[in-house]
Short mmCIF file of C-alpha atoms in Angstrom, two decimals:
data_model
loop_
_atom_site.label_atom_id
_atom_site.label_comp_id
_atom_site.label_asym_id
_atom_site.label_seq_id
_atom_site.Cartn_x
_atom_site.Cartn_y
_atom_site.Cartn_z
CA ASN A 261 -7.51 -12.39 -3.78
CA ALA A 262 -9.99 -11.39 -1.10
CA GLY A 263 -7.18 -9.69 0.87
CA VAL A 264 -7.93 -9.28 4.57
CA THR A 265 -11.44 -10.16 5.67
CA GLN A 266 -13.01 -9.50 9.04
CA THR A 267 -16.22 -10.73 10.61
CA PRO A 268 -18.55 -9.54 11.91
CA LYS A 269 -18.90 -6.01 10.53
CA PHE A 270 -20.93 -4.82 13.50
CA ARG A 271 -21.64 -6.19 16.96
CA ILE A 272 -23.31 -4.99 20.12
CA LEU A 273 -22.27 -6.69 23.35
CA LYS A 274 -23.50 -6.41 26.89
CA ILE A 275 -21.01 -5.75 29.67
CA GLY A 276 -19.38 -9.00 30.72
CA GLN A 277 -20.08 -10.88 27.51
CA SER A 278 -17.30 -12.38 25.41
CA MET A 279 -16.77 -12.63 21.70
CA THR A 280 -14.20 -13.42 19.03
CA LEU A 281 -13.41 -11.14 16.13
CA GLN A 282 -12.33 -13.13 13.13
CA CYS A 283 -9.57 -12.13 10.71
CA THR A 284 -8.37 -14.05 7.68
CA GLN A 285 -5.88 -13.15 4.97
CA ASP A 286 -5.17 -15.01 1.74
CA MET A 287 -1.88 -13.33 0.77
CA ASN A 288 0.41 -15.72 2.68
CA HIS A 289 1.61 -12.87 4.88
CA ASN A 290 3.66 -13.81 7.91
CA TYR A 291 2.90 -10.69 9.91
CA MET A 292 -0.57 -9.95 11.24
CA TYR A 293 -1.80 -7.21 13.53
CA TRP A 294 -4.85 -6.09 15.50
CA TYR A 295 -5.54 -2.40 16.02
CA ARG A 296 -8.30 -0.45 17.62
CA GLN A 297 -9.29 2.99 16.40
CA ASP A 298 -10.99 5.49 18.64
CA PRO A 299 -12.11 8.91 17.34
CA GLY A 300 -9.21 11.36 17.18
CA MET A 301 -6.81 8.84 18.69
CA GLY A 302 -5.38 7.18 15.63
CA LEU A 303 -4.55 3.49 15.67
CA LYS A 304 -3.44 1.63 18.76
CA LEU A 305 -1.80 -1.77 18.39
CA ILE A 306 -3.40 -4.48 20.52
CA TYR A 307 -1.48 -7.63 19.51
CA TYR A 308 0.64 -8.76 16.63
CA SER A 309 2.06 -11.97 15.24
CA VAL A 310 5.18 -12.59 13.14
CA GLY A 311 4.16 -16.10 12.18
CA ALA A 312 2.01 -19.07 13.09
CA GLY A 313 2.39 -19.93 16.76
CA ILE A 314 4.03 -16.60 17.64
CA THR A 315 2.15 -13.67 19.15
CA ASP A 316 3.18 -10.63 21.13
CA LYS A 317 1.55 -7.76 22.97
CA GLY A 318 1.18 -4.33 21.50
CA GLU A 319 0.42 -1.05 23.15
CA VAL A 320 -3.03 -1.88 24.60
CA PRO A 321 -3.36 -5.65 25.16
CA ASN A 322 -5.36 -5.67 28.40
CA GLY A 323 -8.76 -7.30 28.04
CA TYR A 324 -7.84 -9.11 24.82
CA ASN A 325 -6.27 -12.38 23.76
CA VAL A 326 -5.10 -13.75 20.42
CA SER A 327 -3.97 -16.97 18.87
CA ARG A 328 -2.27 -17.78 15.58
CA SER A 329 -2.57 -21.45 14.75
CA THR A 330 -2.37 -20.94 10.97
CA THR A 331 -0.75 -18.40 8.67
CA GLU A 332 -4.16 -17.27 7.42
CA ASP A 333 -6.12 -16.69 10.64
CA PHE A 334 -5.57 -14.34 13.55
CA PRO A 335 -8.67 -14.17 15.79
CA LEU A 336 -8.99 -11.60 18.58
CA ARG A 337 -10.83 -12.66 21.73
CA LEU A 338 -12.54 -10.21 24.05
CA GLU A 339 -13.21 -11.62 27.50
CA LEU A 340 -15.60 -9.85 29.88
CA ALA A 341 -16.43 -6.96 27.58
CA ALA A 342 -16.32 -3.46 29.06
CA PRO A 343 -17.63 -0.11 27.71
CA SER A 344 -14.01 0.99 27.28
CA GLN A 345 -13.69 -1.63 24.53
CA THR A 346 -16.25 0.16 22.39
CA SER A 347 -14.23 0.92 19.28
CA VAL A 348 -13.57 0.03 15.67
CA TYR A 349 -11.20 -2.91 15.33
CA PHE A 350 -8.94 -3.39 12.33
CA CYS A 351 -6.94 -6.42 11.39
CA ALA A 352 -3.94 -5.99 9.09
CA SER A 353 -1.27 -8.16 7.52
CA SER A 354 2.06 -7.70 5.75
CA TYR A 355 5.00 -9.59 4.38
CA SER A 356 7.96 -10.00 6.70
CA GLY A 357 10.43 -7.17 6.97
CA PRO A 358 10.12 -3.47 7.67
CA ILE A 359 9.92 -2.26 4.08
CA ASN A 360 6.55 -3.84 3.43
CA GLU A 361 3.27 -2.00 3.67
CA GLN A 362 0.29 -3.31 5.60
CA PHE A 363 -3.00 -4.43 4.15
CA PHE A 364 -6.04 -3.66 6.27
CA GLY A 365 -9.39 -5.33 6.63
CA PRO A 366 -12.66 -3.37 6.52
CA GLY A 367 -13.04 -3.27 10.30
CA THR A 368 -15.46 -4.43 12.98
CA ARG A 369 -17.49 -1.80 14.80
CA LEU A 370 -18.06 -2.99 18.37
CA THR A 371 -20.32 -1.37 20.93
CA VAL A 372 -20.39 -2.53 24.54
CA LEU A 373 -23.44 -1.44 26.50
CA ALA B 205 11.34 4.72 20.90
CA GLN B 206 10.03 5.66 17.50
CA SER B 207 7.25 8.18 17.05
CA VAL B 208 5.27 10.02 14.41
CA ALA B 209 3.69 13.45 14.68
CA GLN B 210 0.97 14.79 12.45
CA PRO B 211 0.70 18.34 13.74
CA GLU B 212 -2.61 19.18 12.07
CA ASP B 213 -5.84 17.46 13.07
CA GLN B 214 -7.54 18.93 10.02
CA VAL B 215 -6.46 20.46 6.73
CA ASN B 216 -8.89 22.43 4.58
CA VAL B 217 -8.19 23.16 0.94
CA ALA B 218 -10.21 24.30 -2.05
CA GLU B 219 -10.63 21.96 -4.98
CA GLY B 220 -7.94 22.52 -7.58
CA ASN B 221 -5.46 23.96 -5.08
CA PRO B 222 -2.32 22.14 -3.98
CA LEU B 223 -2.48 20.29 -0.69
CA THR B 224 0.08 19.32 1.93
CA VAL B 225 -0.42 17.02 4.89
CA LYS B 226 2.47 17.18 7.32
CA CYS B 227 4.33 14.37 9.05
CA THR B 228 7.47 14.34 11.17
CA TYR B 229 9.09 11.29 12.69
CA SER B 230 11.64 10.09 15.20
CA VAL B 231 13.37 6.72 14.81
CA SER B 232 16.68 4.99 15.45
CA GLY B 233 18.66 4.64 12.27
CA ASN B 234 17.21 5.09 8.82
CA PRO B 235 13.41 5.24 8.57
CA TYR B 236 10.95 3.46 6.39
CA LEU B 237 8.00 5.82 5.96
CA PHE B 238 4.46 5.17 4.81
CA TRP B 239 1.27 7.07 4.05
CA TYR B 240 -2.17 5.49 4.26
CA VAL B 241 -5.63 6.87 3.48
CA GLN B 242 -8.88 5.96 5.21
CA TYR B 243 -12.22 6.75 3.63
CA PRO B 244 -15.33 6.82 5.87
CA ASN B 245 -16.29 3.42 7.27
CA ARG B 246 -13.40 1.71 5.49
CA GLY B 247 -10.04 0.24 6.44
CA LEU B 248 -6.75 1.97 5.74
CA GLN B 249 -5.35 1.79 2.23
CA PHE B 250 -1.67 2.09 1.36
CA LEU B 251 -0.75 5.21 -0.66
CA LEU B 252 3.03 5.29 -0.89
CA LYS B 253 6.26 4.60 0.93
CA TYR B 254 9.83 5.78 1.19
CA ILE B 255 12.49 3.10 1.57
CA THR B 256 15.63 4.57 0.04
CA GLY B 257 16.79 6.54 -2.97
CA ASP B 258 14.95 9.50 -4.49
CA ASN B 259 13.55 11.79 -1.83
CA LEU B 260 10.38 12.41 -3.86
CA VAL B 261 8.12 9.38 -3.85
CA LYS B 262 5.10 9.04 -6.12
CA GLY B 263 2.08 7.00 -5.14
CA SER B 264 -1.53 6.26 -5.88
CA TYR B 265 -4.21 8.77 -6.94
CA GLY B 266 -1.64 11.45 -7.88
CA PHE B 267 -0.20 11.77 -4.40
CA GLU B 268 3.49 12.21 -3.72
CA ALA B 269 5.59 12.68 -0.61
CA GLU B 270 8.93 14.30 0.03
CA PHE B 271 11.42 12.76 2.43
CA ASN B 272 13.60 15.32 4.21
CA LYS B 273 16.20 13.68 6.42
CA SER B 274 17.52 16.87 7.99
CA GLN B 275 14.04 17.96 9.03
CA THR B 276 12.90 14.38 9.79
CA SER B 277 9.79 15.00 7.74
CA PHE B 278 7.74 13.13 5.17
CA HIS B 279 5.01 15.48 4.00
CA LEU B 280 2.26 14.25 1.70
CA LYS B 281 1.46 16.44 -1.29
CA LYS B 282 -0.80 16.67 -4.29
CA PRO B 283 -0.62 19.42 -6.95
CA SER B 284 -4.38 19.74 -7.44
CA ALA B 285 -6.87 18.56 -4.81
CA LEU B 286 -10.13 16.81 -5.61
CA VAL B 287 -13.26 16.69 -3.47
CA SER B 288 -12.89 12.91 -3.56
CA ASP B 289 -9.53 13.24 -1.76
CA SER B 290 -11.42 14.15 1.41
CA ALA B 291 -10.47 11.45 3.90
CA LEU B 292 -8.35 10.67 6.93
CA TYR B 293 -4.62 10.36 6.25
CA PHE B 294 -2.13 8.47 8.41
CA CYS B 295 1.65 8.62 8.39
CA ALA B 296 3.60 5.63 9.75
CA VAL B 297 7.27 4.84 10.42
CA ARG B 298 9.21 1.61 10.78
CA ALA B 299 12.86 1.33 11.79
CA SER B 300 15.37 -0.18 9.40
CA ALA B 301 18.06 -0.84 11.99
CA SER B 302 18.19 -3.26 14.89
CA GLY B 303 17.30 -1.51 18.11
CA GLY B 304 14.31 0.02 16.45
CA SER B 305 10.94 -1.61 16.11
CA TYR B 306 9.88 -3.36 12.94
CA ILE B 307 6.35 -2.83 14.13
CA PRO B 308 5.04 0.36 12.53
CA THR B 309 4.13 3.39 14.59
CA PHE B 310 1.23 5.48 13.29
CA GLY B 311 0.47 9.14 13.67
CA ARG B 312 -2.92 10.22 14.99
CA GLY B 313 -4.20 11.03 11.54
CA THR B 314 -5.09 14.23 9.67
CA SER B 315 -8.55 14.84 8.31
CA LEU B 316 -8.32 16.37 4.84
CA ILE B 317 -11.37 18.31 3.70
CA VAL B 318 -11.47 19.51 0.11
CA HIS B 319 -14.12 22.14 -0.53
CA PRO B 320 -15.82 22.40 -3.94
#
């Protein structure tokens, strides 16, 4: 199993540009999540999904959009990039239910200039 | 609302000494508790979890954690630290009961530095 994969690993955007961060998991997990990690701030949940076709906002959804058309894929869309979106983005997945741990991807380091 | 506190931003310990990374939580009902480790430029990796049963949970790389319901704590421990244990450690909580959130809440992380 490849686990959770994310592309790209690094990206530099100009203010106002848009991009999609890709996330794929091959473990047949129902739950998927997007987090951003800023230095000293821990993880902040952006969006999550409990199954294909179902998404919901997390703690910091503004400026982002997601879709979940398949169990495997959970892309994160940044529209009109802003410097405040400079961060490291992690995708994660888990089986349904609260007892299950999350599996994290390697992250995408995004800089908005 | 559920929450997790990791009161120390950084923990320093000498190699070979025991280490403790602290975590306290607040949640409705019984908690499900998790520890994750993050090495530089990597994603988080699962270390161990408490669901029910024995209060002492053993996990990967020789780590263990003790659940204390009365103190609402879930401290991570290791009897003898290694330099390679140096990393960022995150505690997380999920609620087991309805009314709580199945979505995990993470602490802000504790940087563990093990000195040779």
